[in-house]
């Protein structure tokens, strides 16, 4: 075979190029592209072949072997996001902003797993063992039977784990791990990929669950090559605004449970506390209903969550009005404004528009369209919606309203929290609405005309 081709890889997003350049064409980062040593194809440069390999054992799909039971931590919110508990031999990647509480969450989880009888090892590449013990004392976990290690050499760590044979290993963090067989600096694309691969193979081979902490970039994505997210079984993001005490643990990939599931925690002086009823927490600071305030009945994963949407519409002193969004998609806001003007004759030209999701929660489902439109119209007309009202529904470009999924669960959650009125699109299964008064609309113009007397 000829000489291996030189590959240049971006340390920010993992994109590969045939030549070096100062700016990555994939993510736009500067000075992040470096040469990556090619992987060897085999002894003396020979390719793989059937003659040198060993037979791989095959099993029948209809085997009577029972799957290994999940290990529950006892933290209901964490177990919910994992799909019911930790699957033996699984690899989990947890990402989040610096200082958001990833290490605190995993130290509490390690203590709960260990107290439940699962041998647990916590490996820190960023802190010394004394610093981890200091944090454990502050959280009241000093008596937990968790074994600590402070090292970054992956070979030494795997050798230790081979002898200990724990049930759970927590690596904090994957970017600090150093594999001595890779000629690259710790934290580089090659090192992160090699370390994640070795840990994932170790987890599958020994039946040991591995949780890896991953740093995130300025865009909120886990740093390093995206192939790491494909290697692992579960990818979790720990989110939250620094100005709020709420923290959201969100599953974006889960081979053993539902994706987009969330767990809600509250940051306290004694660590992270579980929030069993997030709807009541997100609406706890809601005062007297005012113009621009609308309660949206949403679905996060498998659980219904009620959250307040806040809108402000004000005259703009500039020729180009501002459109500021926190917690929602700015492109979808532009679409809602265009539909309101084209289908309902309500312009927002010359007006600044601000939209905020209260509590620091981030919403991505399209069922929030109708609630956003209601908040914008309420702020523009300076008319508050009736109290104890929830709104949900998807808006199409034609102005028609599409029914949302799990309508029945949304209505049950609203009724449980004391809401008496719901505004939703026509169609969709509602079940027994109970004491909830349900108002249905087929299109956006009908909703605007009946609710605000315009359109």
Short mmCIF file of C-alpha atoms in Angstrom, two decimals:
data_model
loop_
_atom_site.label_atom_id
_atom_site.label_comp_id
_atom_site.label_asym_id
_atom_site.label_seq_id
_atom_site.Cartn_x
_atom_site.Cartn_y
_atom_site.Cartn_z
CA UNK A 1 0.00 0.00 0.00
CA UNK A 2 1.07 3.57 -0.55
CA UNK A 3 1.71 6.19 2.05
CA UNK A 4 -1.29 7.09 4.19
CA UNK A 5 -2.97 10.36 3.30
CA UNK A 6 -2.45 13.26 5.70
CA UNK A 7 -5.66 14.37 7.38
CA UNK A 8 -6.32 17.69 9.09
CA UNK A 9 -9.07 17.72 11.72
CA UNK A 10 -10.91 20.58 13.45
CA UNK A 11 -10.61 20.34 17.24
CA UNK A 12 -13.91 22.20 17.67
CA UNK A 13 -16.33 20.13 15.55
CA UNK A 14 -14.27 17.16 14.33
CA UNK A 15 -14.60 17.92 10.59
CA UNK A 16 -11.78 16.49 8.41
CA UNK A 17 -9.97 18.25 5.55
CA UNK A 18 -7.27 17.30 3.07
CA UNK A 19 -5.25 20.47 3.71
CA UNK A 20 -4.72 22.97 6.46
CA UNK A 21 -6.59 26.27 6.64
CA UNK A 22 -6.94 28.95 9.27
CA UNK A 23 -10.74 28.77 9.46
CA UNK A 24 -12.92 25.68 9.67
CA UNK A 25 -15.50 25.65 6.88
CA UNK A 26 -17.84 23.47 8.93
CA UNK A 27 -18.19 25.38 12.22
CA UNK A 28 -16.44 28.68 11.41
CA UNK A 29 -13.90 28.45 14.26
CA UNK A 30 -10.45 29.96 13.76
CA UNK A 31 -7.07 28.26 14.37
CA UNK A 32 -8.62 24.94 15.40
CA UNK A 33 -7.43 22.77 12.48
CA UNK A 34 -4.41 20.55 13.15
CA UNK A 35 -2.75 17.59 11.48
CA UNK A 36 -3.92 14.23 12.74
CA UNK A 37 -1.72 11.15 12.63
CA UNK A 38 -3.33 8.45 10.42
CA UNK A 39 -4.42 5.19 11.98
CA UNK A 40 -2.35 2.14 11.07
CA UNK A 41 -4.08 -0.45 8.89
CA UNK A 42 -2.24 -3.46 10.34
CA UNK A 43 1.18 -5.09 10.69
CA UNK A 44 3.59 -3.96 7.96
CA UNK A 45 0.85 -1.84 6.42
CA UNK A 46 -1.24 -4.84 5.39
CA UNK A 47 -4.99 -4.56 5.24
CA UNK A 48 -7.43 -6.67 7.26
CA UNK A 49 -8.23 -10.13 5.96
CA UNK A 50 -10.20 -13.24 6.93
CA UNK A 51 -7.14 -15.49 7.30
CA UNK A 52 -5.69 -13.66 10.31
CA UNK A 53 -8.96 -13.20 12.17
CA UNK A 54 -10.83 -15.34 14.69
CA UNK A 55 -14.42 -16.50 14.47
CA UNK A 56 -16.94 -14.23 16.16
CA UNK A 57 -19.51 -16.08 18.36
CA UNK A 58 -23.08 -15.72 17.09
CA UNK A 59 -26.25 -16.01 19.16
CA UNK A 60 -29.86 -16.51 18.19
CA UNK A 61 -32.19 -13.50 18.29
CA UNK A 62 -34.87 -15.69 19.89
CA UNK A 63 -32.61 -16.67 22.76
CA UNK A 64 -34.25 -17.20 26.15
CA UNK A 65 -31.53 -15.24 27.96
CA UNK A 66 -33.12 -12.61 30.16
CA UNK A 67 -31.69 -9.10 29.83
CA UNK A 68 -29.73 -7.91 32.85
CA UNK A 69 -31.80 -5.81 35.24
CA UNK A 70 -31.35 -2.05 35.34
CA UNK A 71 -29.67 -0.45 38.32
CA UNK A 72 -31.87 2.25 39.85
CA UNK A 73 -30.20 5.15 41.61
CA UNK A 74 -33.18 6.11 43.75
CA UNK A 75 -33.12 9.59 42.16
CA UNK A 76 -36.45 9.48 40.31
CA UNK A 77 -35.57 12.29 37.90
CA UNK A 78 -32.26 10.71 36.89
CA UNK A 79 -33.79 7.25 36.51
CA UNK A 80 -36.57 8.74 34.36
CA UNK A 81 -34.07 10.32 31.94
CA UNK A 82 -32.06 7.09 31.74
CA UNK A 83 -35.21 5.19 30.79
CA UNK A 84 -35.82 3.50 34.13
CA UNK A 85 -32.30 3.06 35.44
CA UNK A 86 -28.75 2.33 34.37
CA UNK A 87 -28.30 -0.57 31.94
CA UNK A 88 -25.25 -2.77 32.75
CA UNK A 89 -22.52 -2.38 30.14
CA UNK A 90 -23.85 0.94 28.84
CA UNK A 91 -21.81 4.05 28.02
CA UNK A 92 -23.36 7.42 28.94
CA UNK A 93 -22.05 10.85 27.92
CA UNK A 94 -23.11 13.87 30.01
CA UNK A 95 -22.45 17.39 28.68
CA UNK A 96 -23.15 20.86 30.03
CA UNK A 97 -21.82 24.37 30.47
CA UNK A 98 -18.94 24.95 32.92
CA UNK A 99 -20.16 25.38 36.49
CA UNK A 100 -23.70 24.23 35.74
CA UNK A 101 -23.45 21.34 38.23
CA UNK A 102 -22.39 18.25 36.23
CA UNK A 103 -19.85 17.09 38.81
CA UNK A 104 -22.29 17.76 41.66
CA UNK A 105 -25.02 15.74 39.94
CA UNK A 106 -22.75 12.80 39.20
CA UNK A 107 -21.21 12.76 42.67
CA UNK A 108 -24.71 12.63 44.17
CA UNK A 109 -25.66 9.91 41.67
CA UNK A 110 -22.49 7.94 42.49
CA UNK A 111 -23.34 8.07 46.19
CA UNK A 112 -26.92 6.92 45.60
CA UNK A 113 -25.83 4.05 43.32
CA UNK A 114 -23.18 2.94 45.83
CA UNK A 115 -25.62 3.11 48.73
CA UNK A 116 -27.97 0.94 46.67
CA UNK A 117 -25.36 -1.81 46.46
CA UNK A 118 -23.68 -1.02 43.11
CA UNK A 119 -19.86 -0.84 43.46
CA UNK A 120 -18.92 2.60 42.17
CA UNK A 121 -15.63 4.25 41.21
CA UNK A 122 -15.37 8.01 40.63
CA UNK A 123 -12.34 9.00 38.51
CA UNK A 124 -11.53 12.71 38.42
CA UNK A 125 -9.06 14.13 35.94
CA UNK A 126 -9.74 17.73 36.96
CA UNK A 127 -9.65 17.58 40.76
CA UNK A 128 -7.56 15.89 43.40
CA UNK A 129 -9.14 13.24 45.61
CA UNK A 130 -9.07 15.65 48.57
CA UNK A 131 -11.06 18.21 46.60
CA UNK A 132 -13.68 15.62 45.66
CA UNK A 133 -13.96 14.56 49.32
CA UNK A 134 -14.36 18.22 50.32
CA UNK A 135 -17.28 18.56 47.91
CA UNK A 136 -18.76 15.30 49.18
CA UNK A 137 -18.68 16.59 52.77
CA UNK A 138 -20.43 19.78 51.70
CA UNK A 139 -23.16 17.68 50.05
CA UNK A 140 -23.45 15.40 53.08
CA UNK A 141 -22.12 12.37 51.17
CA UNK A 142 -18.90 11.74 53.08
CA UNK A 143 -20.11 8.33 54.31
CA UNK A 144 -21.04 7.02 50.85
CA UNK A 145 -19.04 3.88 49.86
CA UNK A 146 -17.62 5.43 46.67
CA UNK A 147 -14.00 4.77 45.69
CA UNK A 148 -12.10 7.78 44.34
CA UNK A 149 -9.22 8.09 41.90
CA UNK A 150 -7.48 11.18 40.54
CA UNK A 151 -5.57 10.34 37.36
CA UNK A 152 -5.56 11.09 33.64
CA UNK A 153 -3.56 8.14 32.27
CA UNK A 154 -6.14 5.93 30.58
CA UNK A 155 -3.94 2.82 30.65
CA UNK A 156 -3.48 3.07 34.43
CA UNK A 157 -7.19 3.74 34.95
CA UNK A 158 -8.26 0.70 32.90
CA UNK A 159 -5.71 -1.48 34.73
CA UNK A 160 -7.19 -0.38 38.06
CA UNK A 161 -10.74 -1.04 36.87
CA UNK A 162 -9.78 -4.52 35.67
CA UNK A 163 -8.72 -5.37 39.21
CA UNK A 164 -11.59 -3.64 41.00
CA UNK A 165 -14.42 -4.80 38.68
CA UNK A 166 -16.93 -2.12 39.80
CA UNK A 167 -20.48 -1.90 38.53
CA UNK A 168 -20.29 1.79 37.65
CA UNK A 169 -17.41 4.06 36.64
CA UNK A 170 -17.71 7.85 36.37
CA UNK A 171 -15.04 9.63 34.29
CA UNK A 172 -14.82 13.38 34.97
CA UNK A 173 -13.99 14.37 32.29
CA UNK A 174 -13.31 12.65 28.96
CA UNK A 175 -11.34 15.69 27.69
CA UNK A 176 -8.72 15.23 30.43
CA UNK A 177 -8.04 11.56 29.68
CA UNK A 178 -4.71 10.74 28.01
CA UNK A 179 -4.08 7.57 26.01
CA UNK A 180 -0.33 6.97 25.68
CA UNK A 181 -0.69 5.05 22.39
CA UNK A 182 -2.01 8.16 20.62
CA UNK A 183 0.57 10.75 19.58
CA UNK A 184 -1.46 13.83 20.44
CA UNK A 185 -2.05 16.26 23.30
CA UNK A 186 -4.80 15.63 25.88
CA UNK A 187 -8.09 17.20 24.84
CA UNK A 188 -7.36 16.92 21.12
CA UNK A 189 -9.75 15.25 18.70
CA UNK A 190 -7.62 12.10 18.43
CA UNK A 191 -7.26 11.74 22.22
CA UNK A 192 -10.97 12.28 22.95
CA UNK A 193 -11.97 9.80 20.27
CA UNK A 194 -9.45 7.18 21.41
CA UNK A 195 -10.35 7.55 25.10
CA UNK A 196 -14.10 7.34 24.41
CA UNK A 197 -13.56 4.27 22.22
CA UNK A 198 -11.45 2.45 24.82
CA UNK A 199 -13.91 3.20 27.63
CA UNK A 200 -16.92 2.16 25.54
CA UNK A 201 -15.28 -1.14 24.51
CA UNK A 202 -14.29 -1.75 28.13
CA UNK A 203 -17.88 -1.16 29.26
CA UNK A 204 -19.30 -3.61 26.71
CA UNK A 205 -16.67 -6.29 27.32
CA UNK A 206 -16.86 -6.28 31.12
CA UNK A 207 -20.52 -5.37 31.60
CA UNK A 208 -19.54 -2.25 33.56
CA UNK A 209 -21.54 0.95 33.13
CA UNK A 210 -19.43 4.00 32.29
CA UNK A 211 -20.59 7.62 32.63
CA UNK A 212 -18.34 10.18 30.92
CA UNK A 213 -18.50 13.94 31.46
CA UNK A 214 -17.95 16.02 28.32
CA UNK A 215 -17.17 19.71 28.04
CA UNK A 216 -19.25 21.81 25.64
CA UNK A 217 -18.31 24.44 23.09
CA UNK A 218 -19.57 28.01 22.97
CA UNK A 219 -22.46 26.78 20.81
CA UNK A 220 -23.57 24.35 23.52
CA UNK A 221 -22.41 21.21 21.67
CA UNK A 222 -20.21 18.58 23.32
CA UNK A 223 -16.60 19.42 22.45
CA UNK A 224 -14.61 17.01 20.34
CA UNK A 225 -15.58 14.84 17.38
CA UNK A 226 -19.26 14.09 16.91
CA UNK A 227 -18.34 10.43 16.46
CA UNK A 228 -18.09 10.21 20.27
CA UNK A 229 -21.85 10.77 20.52
CA UNK A 230 -22.35 7.89 18.07
CA UNK A 231 -20.10 5.57 20.09
CA UNK A 232 -21.99 5.87 23.36
CA UNK A 233 -25.46 4.54 24.14
CA UNK A 234 -26.91 7.61 25.83
CA UNK A 235 -26.19 11.33 25.49
CA UNK A 236 -27.49 13.66 28.22
CA UNK A 237 -27.28 17.45 28.38
CA UNK A 238 -27.39 19.30 31.70
CA UNK A 239 -28.93 22.70 31.02
CA UNK A 240 -29.90 25.77 33.00
CA UNK A 241 -29.60 29.52 33.26
CA UNK A 242 -27.17 30.86 35.84
CA UNK A 243 -29.79 33.36 37.01
CA UNK A 244 -32.24 30.57 37.85
CA UNK A 245 -32.00 27.75 40.35
CA UNK A 246 -33.61 25.26 37.96
CA UNK A 247 -31.50 22.66 36.15
CA UNK A 248 -32.77 20.44 33.32
CA UNK A 249 -31.22 17.06 32.55
CA UNK A 250 -32.27 16.32 28.96
CA UNK A 251 -31.80 13.08 27.01
CA UNK A 252 -30.99 13.70 23.34
CA UNK A 253 -30.06 10.08 22.55
CA UNK A 254 -30.97 6.91 24.41
CA UNK A 255 -30.74 3.39 23.01
CA UNK A 256 -32.53 1.98 26.07
CA UNK A 257 -35.31 4.51 26.62
CA UNK A 258 -37.21 7.49 25.21
CA UNK A 259 -35.22 10.40 23.82
CA UNK A 260 -36.07 14.03 24.67
CA UNK A 261 -37.00 12.97 28.21
CA UNK A 262 -36.20 15.56 30.89
CA UNK A 263 -35.48 15.51 34.59
CA UNK A 264 -35.83 18.69 36.63
CA UNK A 265 -33.58 19.62 39.55
CA UNK A 266 -33.26 22.64 41.79
CA UNK A 267 -29.85 23.92 42.85
CA UNK A 268 -29.72 24.42 46.61
CA UNK A 269 -27.01 25.00 49.17
CA UNK A 270 -26.89 21.26 49.84
CA UNK A 271 -26.64 20.21 46.20
CA UNK A 272 -29.24 19.34 43.59
CA UNK A 273 -32.75 18.56 44.80
CA UNK A 274 -35.25 16.68 42.67
CA UNK A 275 -38.39 18.45 41.46
CA UNK A 276 -41.27 15.99 41.28
CA UNK A 277 -43.77 18.51 39.87
CA UNK A 278 -41.90 20.84 37.47
CA UNK A 279 -45.09 22.53 36.25
CA UNK A 280 -45.83 23.90 39.72
CA UNK A 281 -42.22 25.03 40.03
CA UNK A 282 -42.12 26.85 36.68
CA UNK A 283 -45.43 28.56 37.44
CA UNK A 284 -44.64 29.20 41.12
CA UNK A 285 -43.33 32.74 40.51
CA UNK A 286 -46.18 33.68 38.20
CA UNK A 287 -48.12 36.58 39.63
CA UNK A 288 -51.32 38.25 38.45
CA UNK A 289 -51.86 37.57 34.72
CA UNK A 290 -50.70 40.55 32.70
CA UNK A 291 -50.66 41.41 28.98
CA UNK A 292 -48.15 39.24 27.14
CA UNK A 293 -48.27 36.38 29.67
CA UNK A 294 -49.60 33.01 28.47
CA UNK A 295 -49.35 29.53 29.99
CA UNK A 296 -48.31 26.85 27.50
CA UNK A 297 -49.16 23.19 28.10
CA UNK A 298 -46.18 21.37 26.61
CA UNK A 299 -44.76 17.86 26.47
CA UNK A 300 -41.12 17.17 27.30
CA UNK A 301 -40.31 13.56 26.52
CA UNK A 302 -43.17 11.62 28.13
CA UNK A 303 -44.19 14.12 30.80
CA UNK A 304 -46.47 17.15 30.42
CA UNK A 305 -44.96 20.45 31.58
CA UNK A 306 -46.76 23.77 31.99
CA UNK A 307 -44.60 26.85 31.49
CA UNK A 308 -45.21 30.57 31.18
CA UNK A 309 -44.43 32.39 27.92
CA UNK A 310 -43.79 36.12 28.22
CA UNK A 311 -43.96 38.56 25.29
CA UNK A 312 -43.30 42.29 25.06
CA UNK A 313 -44.17 44.42 22.03
CA UNK A 314 -42.98 48.03 22.03
CA UNK A 315 -42.50 50.79 19.42
CA UNK A 316 -39.03 50.67 17.90
CA UNK A 317 -36.90 53.81 17.60
CA UNK A 318 -34.79 52.11 14.92
CA UNK A 319 -35.48 51.46 11.26
CA UNK A 320 -34.82 47.75 11.82
CA UNK A 321 -37.00 46.48 14.73
CA UNK A 322 -35.44 44.01 17.19
CA UNK A 323 -36.53 40.41 17.51
CA UNK A 324 -35.08 38.91 20.73
CA UNK A 325 -35.90 35.36 21.87
CA UNK A 326 -34.84 33.44 24.98
CA UNK A 327 -35.72 29.75 25.23
CA UNK A 328 -37.35 29.34 21.82
CA UNK A 329 -36.39 29.21 18.13
CA UNK A 330 -35.94 32.68 16.65
CA UNK A 331 -36.70 31.38 13.15
CA UNK A 332 -40.06 30.06 14.30
CA UNK A 333 -40.88 33.43 15.88
CA UNK A 334 -40.28 35.11 12.51
CA UNK A 335 -42.66 32.59 10.91
CA UNK A 336 -45.41 33.30 13.47
CA UNK A 337 -45.08 37.05 12.88
CA UNK A 338 -45.31 36.54 9.11
CA UNK A 339 -48.43 34.35 9.41
CA UNK A 340 -50.12 36.89 11.70
CA UNK A 341 -49.52 39.64 9.14
CA UNK A 342 -50.33 37.64 5.99
CA UNK A 343 -53.32 35.61 7.23
CA UNK A 344 -54.79 37.84 9.95
CA UNK A 345 -53.80 41.32 8.79
CA UNK A 346 -51.97 42.16 12.04
CA UNK A 347 -48.62 43.83 11.24
CA UNK A 348 -45.64 44.06 13.58
CA UNK A 349 -43.63 46.47 11.42
CA UNK A 350 -41.98 49.20 13.46
CA UNK A 351 -42.40 47.22 16.69
CA UNK A 352 -39.71 45.55 18.78
CA UNK A 353 -40.67 42.01 19.79
CA UNK A 354 -39.24 40.22 22.84
CA UNK A 355 -40.14 36.65 23.77
CA UNK A 356 -39.03 34.78 26.89
CA UNK A 357 -39.70 31.31 28.30
CA UNK A 358 -39.90 31.77 32.07
CA UNK A 359 -37.80 29.64 34.38
CA UNK A 360 -34.88 29.09 32.00
CA UNK A 361 -36.59 26.19 30.17
CA UNK A 362 -35.89 25.70 26.46
CA UNK A 363 -38.84 24.68 24.28
CA UNK A 364 -38.51 23.08 20.86
CA UNK A 365 -41.87 21.49 20.08
CA UNK A 366 -44.09 23.19 17.43
CA UNK A 367 -47.15 22.94 19.68
CA UNK A 368 -45.99 26.19 21.30
CA UNK A 369 -46.91 28.18 18.15
CA UNK A 370 -50.42 29.10 19.27
CA UNK A 371 -49.27 30.07 22.77
CA UNK A 372 -46.57 32.32 21.27
CA UNK A 373 -49.10 33.94 18.92
CA UNK A 374 -51.47 34.50 21.87
CA UNK A 375 -48.67 36.10 23.92
CA UNK A 376 -47.67 38.39 21.04
CA UNK A 377 -51.24 39.53 20.41
CA UNK A 378 -51.88 39.98 24.13
CA UNK A 379 -48.82 42.22 24.43
CA UNK A 380 -49.60 44.14 21.23
CA UNK A 381 -53.26 44.80 22.15
CA UNK A 382 -52.41 45.31 25.86
CA UNK A 383 -55.13 42.79 26.75
CA UNK A 384 -54.46 39.95 29.19
CA UNK A 385 -55.93 36.53 28.51
CA UNK A 386 -58.47 35.21 31.03
CA UNK A 387 -56.77 33.81 34.12
CA UNK A 388 -56.37 30.04 34.57
CA UNK A 389 -56.13 29.49 30.80
CA UNK A 390 -53.67 27.25 28.96
CA UNK A 391 -52.95 27.41 25.23
CA UNK A 392 -51.30 24.97 22.83
CA UNK A 393 -51.38 24.12 19.12
CA UNK A 394 -49.29 24.19 15.94
CA UNK A 395 -49.72 26.90 13.29
CA UNK A 396 -49.23 26.11 9.60
CA UNK A 397 -48.18 28.66 6.98
CA UNK A 398 -51.74 28.72 5.65
CA UNK A 399 -52.99 29.94 9.03
CA UNK A 400 -54.64 26.61 9.89
CA UNK A 401 -54.23 25.14 13.37
CA UNK A 402 -52.94 21.59 13.65
CA UNK A 403 -53.75 19.40 16.67
CA UNK A 404 -50.87 18.65 19.02
CA UNK A 405 -49.81 15.21 20.16
CA UNK A 406 -50.80 13.89 23.60
CA UNK A 407 -53.62 16.41 23.94
CA UNK A 408 -55.23 14.36 26.69
CA UNK A 409 -52.09 14.41 28.86
CA UNK A 410 -51.74 18.18 28.46
CA UNK A 411 -55.32 18.75 29.58
CA UNK A 412 -54.94 16.41 32.57
CA UNK A 413 -51.84 18.28 33.75
CA UNK A 414 -53.59 21.64 33.36
CA UNK A 415 -56.62 20.45 35.31
CA UNK A 416 -54.39 19.01 38.05
CA UNK A 417 -52.83 22.44 38.59
CA UNK A 418 -56.19 24.20 38.82
CA UNK A 419 -56.62 25.59 35.30
CA UNK A 420 -60.22 25.82 34.14
CA UNK A 421 -59.95 26.81 30.45
CA UNK A 422 -57.93 25.48 27.54
CA UNK A 423 -57.56 26.84 23.99
CA UNK A 424 -56.53 24.22 21.42
CA UNK A 425 -56.87 23.42 17.70
CA UNK A 426 -59.88 21.52 16.39
CA UNK A 427 -59.35 17.77 16.11
CA UNK A 428 -57.19 15.48 18.19
CA UNK A 429 -58.17 13.14 21.01
CA UNK A 430 -59.07 14.93 24.22
CA UNK A 431 -60.62 12.13 26.25
CA UNK A 432 -62.67 13.23 29.22
CA UNK A 433 -61.85 16.91 29.73
CA UNK A 434 -63.56 16.82 33.11
CA UNK A 435 -64.22 20.24 34.58
CA UNK A 436 -61.94 21.86 32.02
CA UNK A 437 -63.68 24.16 29.53
CA UNK A 438 -62.15 23.45 26.10
CA UNK A 439 -62.31 26.02 23.28
CA UNK A 440 -61.34 24.77 19.83
CA UNK A 441 -60.38 26.73 16.71
CA UNK A 442 -59.78 25.54 13.15
CA UNK A 443 -57.58 28.43 12.05
CA UNK A 444 -55.58 31.32 13.47
CA UNK A 445 -57.97 33.99 12.17
CA UNK A 446 -60.86 32.45 14.11
CA UNK A 447 -58.77 32.34 17.29
CA UNK A 448 -57.73 35.99 16.90
CA UNK A 449 -61.29 37.14 16.17
CA UNK A 450 -62.89 35.34 19.10
CA UNK A 451 -60.14 36.00 21.66
CA UNK A 452 -59.08 39.56 20.78
CA UNK A 453 -61.95 40.77 18.59
CA UNK A 454 -59.80 41.40 15.53
CA UNK A 455 -58.50 39.63 12.42
#
